């Protein structure tokens, strides 16, 4: 069963705006990862945040993790048309190191 | 480096036919995975191989078999295809997890399979 669930399911924004999406999960985790999938392609790893970290940055990406609420957020700042994609969170639970993926958030950036 | 490669890219099968999806990685990773992706459901793990010589069932293994041929190659076989197996199949690889958790996974481009 899916551990993570993303919210919203879909998001449409203007180029230059910020995009925020959330991920909630059910059990205690080791790490949480975010991936991007462009239409018709494989997933690409964006960022990994460990359970003892609260925030992480990578370029225009900012990820937060709140283990007390079992949730994470991914913020993409100053969005570009190339950011149009589906974004997935994935968690590996304590004592079970396989990744469990959510259903994804589809982001459309309008020019 | 090619990363993770998959063949074929597209396949149409009739119900009851069999086929093997091939996957290879050139990153010297220990672990390899097969997922299926269906609309609105994210990725679900079919089988994985934590290291060469081992394979284990994932969340949805029924109707599939796998072979870890060597460290580079991990194949997925459908013995008797069913319409419910129409999906996009992704292979991935990664370093073997440690007590601190899983590592990032590298994905292939996918195989789009239709079973009629």
mmCIF file with all atom_site columns, C-alpha atoms in Angstrom:
data_model
loop_
_atom_site.group_PDB
_atom_site.id
_atom_site.type_symbol
_atom_site.label_atom_id
_atom_site.label_alt_id
_atom_site.label_comp_id
_atom_site.label_asym_id
_atom_site.label_entity_id
_atom_site.label_seq_id
_atom_site.pdbx_PDB_ins_code
_atom_site.Cartn_x
_atom_site.Cartn_y
_atom_site.Cartn_z
_atom_site.occupancy
_atom_site.B_iso_or_equiv
_atom_site.pdbx_formal_charge
_atom_site.auth_seq_id
_atom_site.auth_comp_id
_atom_site.auth_asym_id
_atom_site.auth_atom_id
_atom_site.pdbx_PDB_model_num
ATOM 1   C CA . UNK A 1 1   ? 0.000  0.000   0.000   1.00 0.00 ? 1   UNK A CA 1
ATOM 2   C CA . UNK A 1 2   ? 1.133  3.558   -0.600  1.00 0.00 ? 2   UNK A CA 1
ATOM 3   C CA . UNK A 1 3   ? 2.831  5.151   2.353   1.00 0.00 ? 3   UNK A CA 1
ATOM 4   C CA . UNK A 1 4   ? 2.893  8.710   1.043   1.00 0.00 ? 4   UNK A CA 1
ATOM 5   C CA . UNK A 1 5   ? 0.051  10.832  -0.283  1.00 0.00 ? 5   UNK A CA 1
ATOM 6   C CA . UNK A 1 6   ? 0.623  14.101  -2.091  1.00 0.00 ? 6   UNK A CA 1
ATOM 7   C CA . UNK A 1 7   ? -1.633 17.118  -1.975  1.00 0.00 ? 7   UNK A CA 1
ATOM 8   C CA . UNK A 1 8   ? -2.867 18.711  -4.155  1.00 0.00 ? 8   UNK A CA 1
ATOM 9   C CA . UNK A 1 9   ? -3.313 16.201  -6.972  1.00 0.00 ? 9   UNK A CA 1
ATOM 10  C CA . UNK A 1 10  ? -2.826 18.968  -9.532  1.00 0.00 ? 10  UNK A CA 1
ATOM 11  C CA . UNK A 1 11  ? -1.498 22.509  -9.481  1.00 0.00 ? 11  UNK A CA 1
ATOM 12  C CA . UNK A 1 12  ? -1.446 25.201  -12.206 1.00 0.00 ? 12  UNK A CA 1
ATOM 13  C CA . UNK A 1 13  ? 0.679  28.302  -11.748 1.00 0.00 ? 13  UNK A CA 1
ATOM 14  C CA . UNK A 1 14  ? 2.077  31.194  -13.763 1.00 0.00 ? 14  UNK A CA 1
ATOM 15  C CA . UNK A 1 15  ? 5.755  31.235  -14.687 1.00 0.00 ? 15  UNK A CA 1
ATOM 16  C CA . UNK A 1 16  ? 7.712  33.013  -11.965 1.00 0.00 ? 16  UNK A CA 1
ATOM 17  C CA . UNK A 1 17  ? 5.319  32.019  -9.178  1.00 0.00 ? 17  UNK A CA 1
ATOM 18  C CA . UNK A 1 18  ? 6.153  29.562  -6.418  1.00 0.00 ? 18  UNK A CA 1
ATOM 19  C CA . UNK A 1 19  ? 4.703  26.051  -6.291  1.00 0.00 ? 19  UNK A CA 1
ATOM 20  C CA . UNK A 1 20  ? 4.118  24.210  -3.037  1.00 0.00 ? 20  UNK A CA 1
ATOM 21  C CA . UNK A 1 21  ? 3.052  20.613  -2.652  1.00 0.00 ? 21  UNK A CA 1
ATOM 22  C CA . UNK A 1 22  ? 2.679  18.448  0.404   1.00 0.00 ? 22  UNK A CA 1
ATOM 23  C CA . UNK A 1 23  ? 3.230  14.822  1.285   1.00 0.00 ? 23  UNK A CA 1
ATOM 24  C CA . UNK A 1 24  ? 1.774  12.963  4.243   1.00 0.00 ? 24  UNK A CA 1
ATOM 25  C CA . UNK A 1 25  ? 2.806  9.500   5.345   1.00 0.00 ? 25  UNK A CA 1
ATOM 26  C CA . UNK A 1 26  ? 1.644  6.962   7.865   1.00 0.00 ? 26  UNK A CA 1
ATOM 27  C CA . UNK A 1 27  ? 4.544  5.253   9.667   1.00 0.00 ? 27  UNK A CA 1
ATOM 28  C CA . UNK A 1 28  ? 7.922  6.293   11.084  1.00 0.00 ? 28  UNK A CA 1
ATOM 29  C CA . UNK A 1 29  ? 10.520 6.765   8.384   1.00 0.00 ? 29  UNK A CA 1
ATOM 30  C CA . UNK A 1 30  ? 14.256 6.773   7.845   1.00 0.00 ? 30  UNK A CA 1
ATOM 31  C CA . UNK A 1 31  ? 14.301 9.202   4.930   1.00 0.00 ? 31  UNK A CA 1
ATOM 32  C CA . UNK A 1 32  ? 11.913 11.011  2.617   1.00 0.00 ? 32  UNK A CA 1
ATOM 33  C CA . UNK A 1 33  ? 12.760 11.632  -1.018  1.00 0.00 ? 33  UNK A CA 1
ATOM 34  C CA . UNK A 1 34  ? 11.221 13.737  -3.766  1.00 0.00 ? 34  UNK A CA 1
ATOM 35  C CA . UNK A 1 35  ? 11.284 12.768  -7.439  1.00 0.00 ? 35  UNK A CA 1
ATOM 36  C CA . UNK A 1 36  ? 10.212 14.502  -10.643 1.00 0.00 ? 36  UNK A CA 1
ATOM 37  C CA . UNK A 1 37  ? 8.721  12.804  -13.686 1.00 0.00 ? 37  UNK A CA 1
ATOM 38  C CA . UNK A 1 38  ? 8.397  14.588  -16.991 1.00 0.00 ? 38  UNK A CA 1
ATOM 39  C CA . UNK A 1 39  ? 5.659  13.320  -19.289 1.00 0.00 ? 39  UNK A CA 1
ATOM 40  C CA . UNK A 1 40  ? 6.522  9.932   -20.747 1.00 0.00 ? 40  UNK A CA 1
ATOM 41  C CA . UNK A 1 41  ? 9.865  9.673   -18.935 1.00 0.00 ? 41  UNK A CA 1
ATOM 42  C CA . UNK A 1 42  ? 11.362 7.918   -15.941 1.00 0.00 ? 42  UNK A CA 1
ATOM 43  C CA . UNK A 1 43  ? 11.582 9.462   -12.483 1.00 0.00 ? 43  UNK A CA 1
ATOM 44  C CA . UNK A 1 44  ? 14.494 11.694  -11.568 1.00 0.00 ? 44  UNK A CA 1
ATOM 45  C CA . UNK A 1 45  ? 15.667 12.103  -7.981  1.00 0.00 ? 45  UNK A CA 1
ATOM 46  C CA . UNK A 1 46  ? 15.481 15.678  -6.672  1.00 0.00 ? 46  UNK A CA 1
ATOM 47  C CA . UNK A 1 47  ? 16.326 15.661  -2.991  1.00 0.00 ? 47  UNK A CA 1
ATOM 48  C CA . UNK A 1 48  ? 16.583 13.386  0.058   1.00 0.00 ? 48  UNK A CA 1
ATOM 49  C CA . UNK A 1 49  ? 15.873 14.554  3.606   1.00 0.00 ? 49  UNK A CA 1
ATOM 50  C CA . UNK A 1 50  ? 16.681 12.406  6.609   1.00 0.00 ? 50  UNK A CA 1
ATOM 51  C CA . UNK A 1 51  ? 14.285 11.971  9.505   1.00 0.00 ? 51  UNK A CA 1
ATOM 52  C CA . UNK A 1 52  ? 16.567 13.993  11.792  1.00 0.00 ? 52  UNK A CA 1
ATOM 53  C CA . UNK A 1 53  ? 16.598 16.959  9.392   1.00 0.00 ? 53  UNK A CA 1
ATOM 54  C CA . UNK A 1 54  ? 13.931 19.660  9.262   1.00 0.00 ? 54  UNK A CA 1
ATOM 55  C CA . UNK A 1 55  ? 14.780 21.565  6.107   1.00 0.00 ? 55  UNK A CA 1
ATOM 56  C CA . UNK A 1 56  ? 16.928 21.119  3.043   1.00 0.00 ? 56  UNK A CA 1
ATOM 57  C CA . UNK A 1 57  ? 17.651 23.256  -0.010  1.00 0.00 ? 57  UNK A CA 1
ATOM 58  C CA . UNK A 1 58  ? 18.832 22.428  -3.497  1.00 0.00 ? 58  UNK A CA 1
ATOM 59  C CA . UNK A 1 59  ? 18.875 25.272  -6.002  1.00 0.00 ? 59  UNK A CA 1
ATOM 60  C CA . UNK A 1 60  ? 15.270 26.518  -6.336  1.00 0.00 ? 60  UNK A CA 1
ATOM 61  C CA . UNK A 1 61  ? 13.942 23.606  -4.269  1.00 0.00 ? 61  UNK A CA 1
ATOM 62  C CA . UNK A 1 62  ? 13.186 23.777  -0.571  1.00 0.00 ? 62  UNK A CA 1
ATOM 63  C CA . UNK A 1 63  ? 12.008 20.699  1.324   1.00 0.00 ? 63  UNK A CA 1
ATOM 64  C CA . UNK A 1 64  ? 10.730 20.644  4.878   1.00 0.00 ? 64  UNK A CA 1
ATOM 65  C CA . UNK A 1 65  ? 10.003 17.642  7.056   1.00 0.00 ? 65  UNK A CA 1
ATOM 66  C CA . UNK A 1 66  ? 7.843  17.539  10.169  1.00 0.00 ? 66  UNK A CA 1
ATOM 67  C CA . UNK A 1 67  ? 8.079  14.059  11.658  1.00 0.00 ? 67  UNK A CA 1
ATOM 68  C CA . UNK A 1 68  ? 5.616  14.922  14.455  1.00 0.00 ? 68  UNK A CA 1
ATOM 69  C CA . UNK A 1 69  ? 2.947  15.554  11.815  1.00 0.00 ? 69  UNK A CA 1
ATOM 70  C CA . UNK A 1 70  ? 4.299  12.892  9.432   1.00 0.00 ? 70  UNK A CA 1
ATOM 71  C CA . UNK A 1 71  ? 4.382  15.387  6.602   1.00 0.00 ? 71  UNK A CA 1
ATOM 72  C CA . UNK A 1 72  ? 6.748  17.053  4.166   1.00 0.00 ? 72  UNK A CA 1
ATOM 73  C CA . UNK A 1 73  ? 6.484  19.913  1.725   1.00 0.00 ? 73  UNK A CA 1
ATOM 74  C CA . UNK A 1 74  ? 8.307  20.696  -1.500  1.00 0.00 ? 74  UNK A CA 1
ATOM 75  C CA . UNK A 1 75  ? 8.568  24.322  -2.578  1.00 0.00 ? 75  UNK A CA 1
ATOM 76  C CA . UNK A 1 76  ? 9.733  25.263  -6.064  1.00 0.00 ? 76  UNK A CA 1
ATOM 77  C CA . UNK A 1 77  ? 10.569 28.958  -6.232  1.00 0.00 ? 77  UNK A CA 1
ATOM 78  C CA . UNK A 1 78  ? 10.432 31.163  -9.346  1.00 0.00 ? 78  UNK A CA 1
ATOM 79  C CA . UNK A 1 79  ? 8.908  28.400  -11.444 1.00 0.00 ? 79  UNK A CA 1
ATOM 80  C CA . UNK A 1 80  ? 9.770  27.895  -15.103 1.00 0.00 ? 80  UNK A CA 1
ATOM 81  C CA . UNK A 1 81  ? 7.998  26.124  -17.948 1.00 0.00 ? 81  UNK A CA 1
ATOM 82  C CA . UNK A 1 82  ? 10.561 23.334  -17.604 1.00 0.00 ? 82  UNK A CA 1
ATOM 83  C CA . UNK A 1 83  ? 9.226  22.628  -14.088 1.00 0.00 ? 83  UNK A CA 1
ATOM 84  C CA . UNK A 1 84  ? 6.019  21.267  -15.634 1.00 0.00 ? 84  UNK A CA 1
ATOM 85  C CA . UNK A 1 85  ? 6.037  17.668  -14.440 1.00 0.00 ? 85  UNK A CA 1
ATOM 86  C CA . UNK A 1 86  ? 4.633  15.274  -11.845 1.00 0.00 ? 86  UNK A CA 1
ATOM 87  C CA . UNK A 1 87  ? 6.278  15.282  -8.446  1.00 0.00 ? 87  UNK A CA 1
ATOM 88  C CA . UNK A 1 88  ? 6.339  12.258  -6.151  1.00 0.00 ? 88  UNK A CA 1
ATOM 89  C CA . UNK A 1 89  ? 7.363  11.799  -2.563  1.00 0.00 ? 89  UNK A CA 1
ATOM 90  C CA . UNK A 1 90  ? 8.810  8.463   -1.491  1.00 0.00 ? 90  UNK A CA 1
ATOM 91  C CA . UNK A 1 91  ? 9.520  7.174   1.998   1.00 0.00 ? 91  UNK A CA 1
ATOM 92  C CA . UNK A 1 92  ? 11.380 4.230   3.425   1.00 0.00 ? 92  UNK A CA 1
ATOM 93  C CA . UNK A 1 93  ? 9.917  3.055   6.693   1.00 0.00 ? 93  UNK A CA 1
ATOM 94  C CA . UNK A 1 94  ? 11.945 2.035   9.726   1.00 0.00 ? 94  UNK A CA 1
ATOM 95  C CA . UNK A 1 95  ? 13.144 -1.581  9.300   1.00 0.00 ? 95  UNK A CA 1
ATOM 96  C CA . UNK A 1 96  ? 11.799 -1.686  5.736   1.00 0.00 ? 96  UNK A CA 1
ATOM 97  C CA . UNK A 1 97  ? 14.173 0.057   3.393   1.00 0.00 ? 97  UNK A CA 1
ATOM 98  C CA . UNK A 1 98  ? 12.165 -0.241  0.214   1.00 0.00 ? 98  UNK A CA 1
ATOM 99  C CA . UNK A 1 99  ? 10.697 2.994   -1.119  1.00 0.00 ? 99  UNK A CA 1
ATOM 100 C CA . UNK A 1 100 ? 6.960  3.583   -1.038  1.00 0.00 ? 100 UNK A CA 1
ATOM 101 C CA . UNK A 1 101 ? 5.714  6.224   -3.509  1.00 0.00 ? 101 UNK A CA 1
ATOM 102 C CA . UNK A 1 102 ? 2.714  8.492   -3.365  1.00 0.00 ? 102 UNK A CA 1
ATOM 103 C CA . UNK A 1 103 ? 0.359  9.098   -6.299  1.00 0.00 ? 103 UNK A CA 1
ATOM 104 C CA . UNK A 1 104 ? 2.025  12.391  -7.192  1.00 0.00 ? 104 UNK A CA 1
ATOM 105 C CA . UNK A 1 105 ? 1.204  16.053  -7.766  1.00 0.00 ? 105 UNK A CA 1
ATOM 106 C CA . UNK A 1 106 ? 0.966  17.222  -11.382 1.00 0.00 ? 106 UNK A CA 1
ATOM 107 C CA . UNK A 1 107 ? 2.336  20.737  -11.780 1.00 0.00 ? 107 UNK A CA 1
ATOM 108 C CA . UNK A 1 108 ? 1.648  22.840  -14.862 1.00 0.00 ? 108 UNK A CA 1
ATOM 109 C CA . UNK A 1 109 ? 3.590  26.076  -15.277 1.00 0.00 ? 109 UNK A CA 1
ATOM 110 C CA . UNK A 1 110 ? 1.886  28.494  -17.695 1.00 0.00 ? 110 UNK A CA 1
ATOM 111 C CA . UNK A 1 111 ? 4.019  30.868  -19.753 1.00 0.00 ? 111 UNK A CA 1
ATOM 112 C CA . UNK B 2 1   ? 27.395 6.417   -18.924 1.00 0.00 ? 1   UNK B CA 1
ATOM 113 C CA . UNK B 2 2   ? 23.981 5.212   -20.055 1.00 0.00 ? 2   UNK B CA 1
ATOM 114 C CA . UNK B 2 3   ? 22.595 4.890   -16.497 1.00 0.00 ? 3   UNK B CA 1
ATOM 115 C CA . UNK B 2 4   ? 19.608 2.506   -16.483 1.00 0.00 ? 4   UNK B CA 1
ATOM 116 C CA . UNK B 2 5   ? 18.451 1.129   -19.819 1.00 0.00 ? 5   UNK B CA 1
ATOM 117 C CA . UNK B 2 6   ? 15.292 -0.827  -20.546 1.00 0.00 ? 6   UNK B CA 1
ATOM 118 C CA . UNK B 2 7   ? 14.100 -2.790  -23.553 1.00 0.00 ? 7   UNK B CA 1
ATOM 119 C CA . UNK B 2 8   ? 11.693 -2.759  -25.246 1.00 0.00 ? 8   UNK B CA 1
ATOM 120 C CA . UNK B 2 9   ? 10.218 0.753   -25.051 1.00 0.00 ? 9   UNK B CA 1
ATOM 121 C CA . UNK B 2 10  ? 6.774  -0.358  -26.222 1.00 0.00 ? 10  UNK B CA 1
ATOM 122 C CA . UNK B 2 11  ? 5.078  -3.760  -26.442 1.00 0.00 ? 11  UNK B CA 1
ATOM 123 C CA . UNK B 2 12  ? 1.621  -5.030  -27.287 1.00 0.00 ? 12  UNK B CA 1
ATOM 124 C CA . UNK B 2 13  ? 0.730  -8.552  -26.188 1.00 0.00 ? 13  UNK B CA 1
ATOM 125 C CA . UNK B 2 14  ? -2.326 -10.722 -26.523 1.00 0.00 ? 14  UNK B CA 1
ATOM 126 C CA . UNK B 2 15  ? -3.790 -12.292 -23.387 1.00 0.00 ? 15  UNK B CA 1
ATOM 127 C CA . UNK B 2 16  ? -1.839 -15.420 -22.499 1.00 0.00 ? 16  UNK B CA 1
ATOM 128 C CA . UNK B 2 17  ? 1.359  -14.484 -24.326 1.00 0.00 ? 17  UNK B CA 1
ATOM 129 C CA . UNK B 2 18  ? 4.633  -14.272 -22.458 1.00 0.00 ? 18  UNK B CA 1
ATOM 130 C CA . UNK B 2 19  ? 7.482  -11.796 -22.606 1.00 0.00 ? 19  UNK B CA 1
ATOM 131 C CA . UNK B 2 20  ? 10.576 -10.644 -20.756 1.00 0.00 ? 20  UNK B CA 1
ATOM 132 C CA . UNK B 2 21  ? 11.436 -7.029  -20.000 1.00 0.00 ? 21  UNK B CA 1
ATOM 133 C CA . UNK B 2 22  ? 15.152 -6.376  -19.845 1.00 0.00 ? 22  UNK B CA 1
ATOM 134 C CA . UNK B 2 23  ? 16.955 -3.899  -17.598 1.00 0.00 ? 23  UNK B CA 1
ATOM 135 C CA . UNK B 2 24  ? 20.644 -3.077  -17.252 1.00 0.00 ? 24  UNK B CA 1
ATOM 136 C CA . UNK B 2 25  ? 22.580 -0.505  -15.211 1.00 0.00 ? 25  UNK B CA 1
ATOM 137 C CA . UNK B 2 26  ? 26.170 0.652   -15.532 1.00 0.00 ? 26  UNK B CA 1
ATOM 138 C CA . UNK B 2 27  ? 26.527 2.405   -12.158 1.00 0.00 ? 27  UNK B CA 1
ATOM 139 C CA . UNK B 2 28  ? 27.787 -0.672  -10.267 1.00 0.00 ? 28  UNK B CA 1
ATOM 140 C CA . UNK B 2 29  ? 24.750 -0.543  -7.980  1.00 0.00 ? 29  UNK B CA 1
ATOM 141 C CA . UNK B 2 30  ? 23.986 -3.478  -5.739  1.00 0.00 ? 30  UNK B CA 1
ATOM 142 C CA . UNK B 2 31  ? 20.196 -3.106  -5.680  1.00 0.00 ? 31  UNK B CA 1
ATOM 143 C CA . UNK B 2 32  ? 17.705 -3.209  -8.524  1.00 0.00 ? 32  UNK B CA 1
ATOM 144 C CA . UNK B 2 33  ? 13.922 -2.849  -8.643  1.00 0.00 ? 33  UNK B CA 1
ATOM 145 C CA . UNK B 2 34  ? 10.933 -3.350  -10.898 1.00 0.00 ? 34  UNK B CA 1
ATOM 146 C CA . UNK B 2 35  ? 7.899  -1.050  -10.538 1.00 0.00 ? 35  UNK B CA 1
ATOM 147 C CA . UNK B 2 36  ? 4.661  -0.630  -12.378 1.00 0.00 ? 36  UNK B CA 1
ATOM 148 C CA . UNK B 2 37  ? 2.935  2.728   -12.766 1.00 0.00 ? 37  UNK B CA 1
ATOM 149 C CA . UNK B 2 38  ? -0.791 2.987   -13.332 1.00 0.00 ? 38  UNK B CA 1
ATOM 150 C CA . UNK B 2 39  ? -2.774 6.228   -13.683 1.00 0.00 ? 39  UNK B CA 1
ATOM 151 C CA . UNK B 2 40  ? -3.440 7.886   -10.332 1.00 0.00 ? 40  UNK B CA 1
ATOM 152 C CA . UNK B 2 41  ? -1.610 5.216   -8.333  1.00 0.00 ? 41  UNK B CA 1
ATOM 153 C CA . UNK B 2 42  ? 2.038  6.239   -8.292  1.00 0.00 ? 42  UNK B CA 1
ATOM 154 C CA . UNK B 2 43  ? 4.629  3.495   -8.480  1.00 0.00 ? 43  UNK B CA 1
ATOM 155 C CA . UNK B 2 44  ? 4.122  0.064   -6.960  1.00 0.00 ? 44  UNK B CA 1
ATOM 156 C CA . UNK B 2 45  ? 7.008  -2.297  -6.347  1.00 0.00 ? 45  UNK B CA 1
ATOM 157 C CA . UNK B 2 46  ? 6.740  -5.647  -8.114  1.00 0.00 ? 46  UNK B CA 1
ATOM 158 C CA . UNK B 2 47  ? 10.059 -7.336  -7.220  1.00 0.00 ? 47  UNK B CA 1
ATOM 159 C CA . UNK B 2 48  ? 13.443 -6.209  -6.053  1.00 0.00 ? 48  UNK B CA 1
ATOM 160 C CA . UNK B 2 49  ? 16.952 -7.560  -5.774  1.00 0.00 ? 49  UNK B CA 1
ATOM 161 C CA . UNK B 2 50  ? 18.866 -6.146  -2.823  1.00 0.00 ? 50  UNK B CA 1
ATOM 162 C CA . UNK B 2 51  ? 22.116 -7.603  -4.108  1.00 0.00 ? 51  UNK B CA 1
ATOM 163 C CA . UNK B 2 52  ? 23.360 -9.991  -6.766  1.00 0.00 ? 52  UNK B CA 1
ATOM 164 C CA . UNK B 2 53  ? 22.006 -13.473 -6.108  1.00 0.00 ? 53  UNK B CA 1
ATOM 165 C CA . UNK B 2 54  ? 18.913 -12.391 -4.162  1.00 0.00 ? 54  UNK B CA 1
ATOM 166 C CA . UNK B 2 55  ? 15.387 -11.504 -5.236  1.00 0.00 ? 55  UNK B CA 1
ATOM 167 C CA . UNK B 2 56  ? 12.305 -10.717 -3.163  1.00 0.00 ? 56  UNK B CA 1
ATOM 168 C CA . UNK B 2 57  ? 8.653  -9.953  -3.705  1.00 0.00 ? 57  UNK B CA 1
ATOM 169 C CA . UNK B 2 58  ? 7.369  -6.430  -3.488  1.00 0.00 ? 58  UNK B CA 1
ATOM 170 C CA . UNK B 2 59  ? 3.820  -5.148  -3.146  1.00 0.00 ? 59  UNK B CA 1
ATOM 171 C CA . UNK B 2 60  ? 2.328  -6.617  -6.362  1.00 0.00 ? 60  UNK B CA 1
ATOM 172 C CA . UNK B 2 61  ? 4.321  -9.733  -7.424  1.00 0.00 ? 61  UNK B CA 1
ATOM 173 C CA . UNK B 2 62  ? 1.500  -11.951 -8.687  1.00 0.00 ? 62  UNK B CA 1
ATOM 174 C CA . UNK B 2 63  ? 1.820  -12.829 -12.377 1.00 0.00 ? 63  UNK B CA 1
ATOM 175 C CA . UNK B 2 64  ? 5.504  -11.892 -12.576 1.00 0.00 ? 64  UNK B CA 1
ATOM 176 C CA . UNK B 2 65  ? 8.894  -13.532 -12.163 1.00 0.00 ? 65  UNK B CA 1
ATOM 177 C CA . UNK B 2 66  ? 12.344 -11.990 -12.062 1.00 0.00 ? 66  UNK B CA 1
ATOM 178 C CA . UNK B 2 67  ? 15.931 -12.998 -12.657 1.00 0.00 ? 67  UNK B CA 1
ATOM 179 C CA . UNK B 2 68  ? 19.023 -11.175 -11.420 1.00 0.00 ? 68  UNK B CA 1
ATOM 180 C CA . UNK B 2 69  ? 21.296 -12.341 -14.200 1.00 0.00 ? 69  UNK B CA 1
ATOM 181 C CA . UNK B 2 70  ? 24.418 -10.613 -12.824 1.00 0.00 ? 70  UNK B CA 1
ATOM 182 C CA . UNK B 2 71  ? 25.179 -7.373  -11.012 1.00 0.00 ? 71  UNK B CA 1
ATOM 183 C CA . UNK B 2 72  ? 24.231 -5.296  -14.073 1.00 0.00 ? 72  UNK B CA 1
ATOM 184 C CA . UNK B 2 73  ? 21.077 -6.998  -15.299 1.00 0.00 ? 73  UNK B CA 1
ATOM 185 C CA . UNK B 2 74  ? 17.635 -7.639  -13.811 1.00 0.00 ? 74  UNK B CA 1
ATOM 186 C CA . UNK B 2 75  ? 14.834 -9.008  -15.975 1.00 0.00 ? 75  UNK B CA 1
ATOM 187 C CA . UNK B 2 76  ? 11.074 -9.183  -15.422 1.00 0.00 ? 76  UNK B CA 1
ATOM 188 C CA . UNK B 2 77  ? 9.027  -11.965 -17.009 1.00 0.00 ? 77  UNK B CA 1
ATOM 189 C CA . UNK B 2 78  ? 5.294  -12.147 -17.604 1.00 0.00 ? 78  UNK B CA 1
ATOM 190 C CA . UNK B 2 79  ? 4.501  -15.831 -18.109 1.00 0.00 ? 79  UNK B CA 1
ATOM 191 C CA . UNK B 2 80  ? 0.871  -15.443 -19.200 1.00 0.00 ? 80  UNK B CA 1
ATOM 192 C CA . UNK B 2 81  ? -0.060 -11.819 -19.772 1.00 0.00 ? 81  UNK B CA 1
ATOM 193 C CA . UNK B 2 82  ? -3.433 -10.504 -18.625 1.00 0.00 ? 82  UNK B CA 1
ATOM 194 C CA . UNK B 2 83  ? -5.174 -7.185  -19.438 1.00 0.00 ? 83  UNK B CA 1
ATOM 195 C CA . UNK B 2 84  ? -4.674 -6.161  -15.785 1.00 0.00 ? 84  UNK B CA 1
ATOM 196 C CA . UNK B 2 85  ? -0.940 -6.086  -16.488 1.00 0.00 ? 85  UNK B CA 1
ATOM 197 C CA . UNK B 2 86  ? -1.354 -3.231  -18.963 1.00 0.00 ? 86  UNK B CA 1
ATOM 198 C CA . UNK B 2 87  ? 0.879  -0.605  -17.408 1.00 0.00 ? 87  UNK B CA 1
ATOM 199 C CA . UNK B 2 88  ? 4.138  1.293   -17.649 1.00 0.00 ? 88  UNK B CA 1
ATOM 200 C CA . UNK B 2 89  ? 7.026  -0.667  -16.169 1.00 0.00 ? 89  UNK B CA 1
ATOM 201 C CA . UNK B 2 90  ? 10.082 1.013   -14.692 1.00 0.00 ? 90  UNK B CA 1
ATOM 202 C CA . UNK B 2 91  ? 13.358 -0.500  -13.651 1.00 0.00 ? 91  UNK B CA 1
ATOM 203 C CA . UNK B 2 92  ? 15.508 1.298   -11.089 1.00 0.00 ? 92  UNK B CA 1
ATOM 204 C CA . UNK B 2 93  ? 18.814 0.799   -9.319  1.00 0.00 ? 93  UNK B CA 1
ATOM 205 C CA . UNK B 2 94  ? 20.488 2.144   -6.212  1.00 0.00 ? 94  UNK B CA 1
ATOM 206 C CA . UNK B 2 95  ? 23.169 1.510   -3.657  1.00 0.00 ? 95  UNK B CA 1
ATOM 207 C CA . UNK B 2 96  ? 22.104 -1.017  -1.033  1.00 0.00 ? 96  UNK B CA 1
ATOM 208 C CA . UNK B 2 97  ? 20.399 0.612   1.922   1.00 0.00 ? 97  UNK B CA 1
ATOM 209 C CA . UNK B 2 98  ? 22.145 0.969   5.263   1.00 0.00 ? 98  UNK B CA 1
ATOM 210 C CA . UNK B 2 99  ? 20.811 1.393   8.798   1.00 0.00 ? 99  UNK B CA 1
ATOM 211 C CA . UNK B 2 100 ? 20.401 5.107   8.016   1.00 0.00 ? 100 UNK B CA 1
ATOM 212 C CA . UNK B 2 101 ? 17.903 4.341   5.272   1.00 0.00 ? 101 UNK B CA 1
ATOM 213 C CA . UNK B 2 102 ? 17.468 3.992   1.549   1.00 0.00 ? 102 UNK B CA 1
ATOM 214 C CA . UNK B 2 103 ? 19.544 5.744   -1.079  1.00 0.00 ? 103 UNK B CA 1
ATOM 215 C CA . UNK B 2 104 ? 18.296 7.605   -4.123  1.00 0.00 ? 104 UNK B CA 1
ATOM 216 C CA . UNK B 2 105 ? 17.122 5.449   -6.984  1.00 0.00 ? 105 UNK B CA 1
ATOM 217 C CA . UNK B 2 106 ? 17.962 5.893   -10.645 1.00 0.00 ? 106 UNK B CA 1
ATOM 218 C CA . UNK B 2 107 ? 15.199 5.036   -13.089 1.00 0.00 ? 107 UNK B CA 1
ATOM 219 C CA . UNK B 2 108 ? 15.119 3.767   -16.635 1.00 0.00 ? 108 UNK B CA 1
ATOM 220 C CA . UNK B 2 109 ? 12.883 5.341   -19.314 1.00 0.00 ? 109 UNK B CA 1
ATOM 221 C CA . UNK B 2 110 ? 10.128 2.734   -18.918 1.00 0.00 ? 110 UNK B CA 1
ATOM 222 C CA . UNK B 2 111 ? 8.366  0.109   -21.017 1.00 0.00 ? 111 UNK B CA 1
ATOM 223 C CA . UNK B 2 112 ? 4.796  0.802   -22.082 1.00 0.00 ? 112 UNK B CA 1
ATOM 224 C CA . UNK B 2 113 ? 2.973  -2.532  -22.172 1.00 0.00 ? 113 UNK B CA 1
ATOM 225 C CA . UNK B 2 114 ? -0.533 -3.089  -23.491 1.00 0.00 ? 114 UNK B CA 1
ATOM 226 C CA . UNK B 2 115 ? -2.238 -6.458  -23.116 1.00 0.00 ? 115 UNK B CA 1
ATOM 227 C CA . UNK B 2 116 ? -5.313 -6.961  -25.296 1.00 0.00 ? 116 UNK B CA 1
#
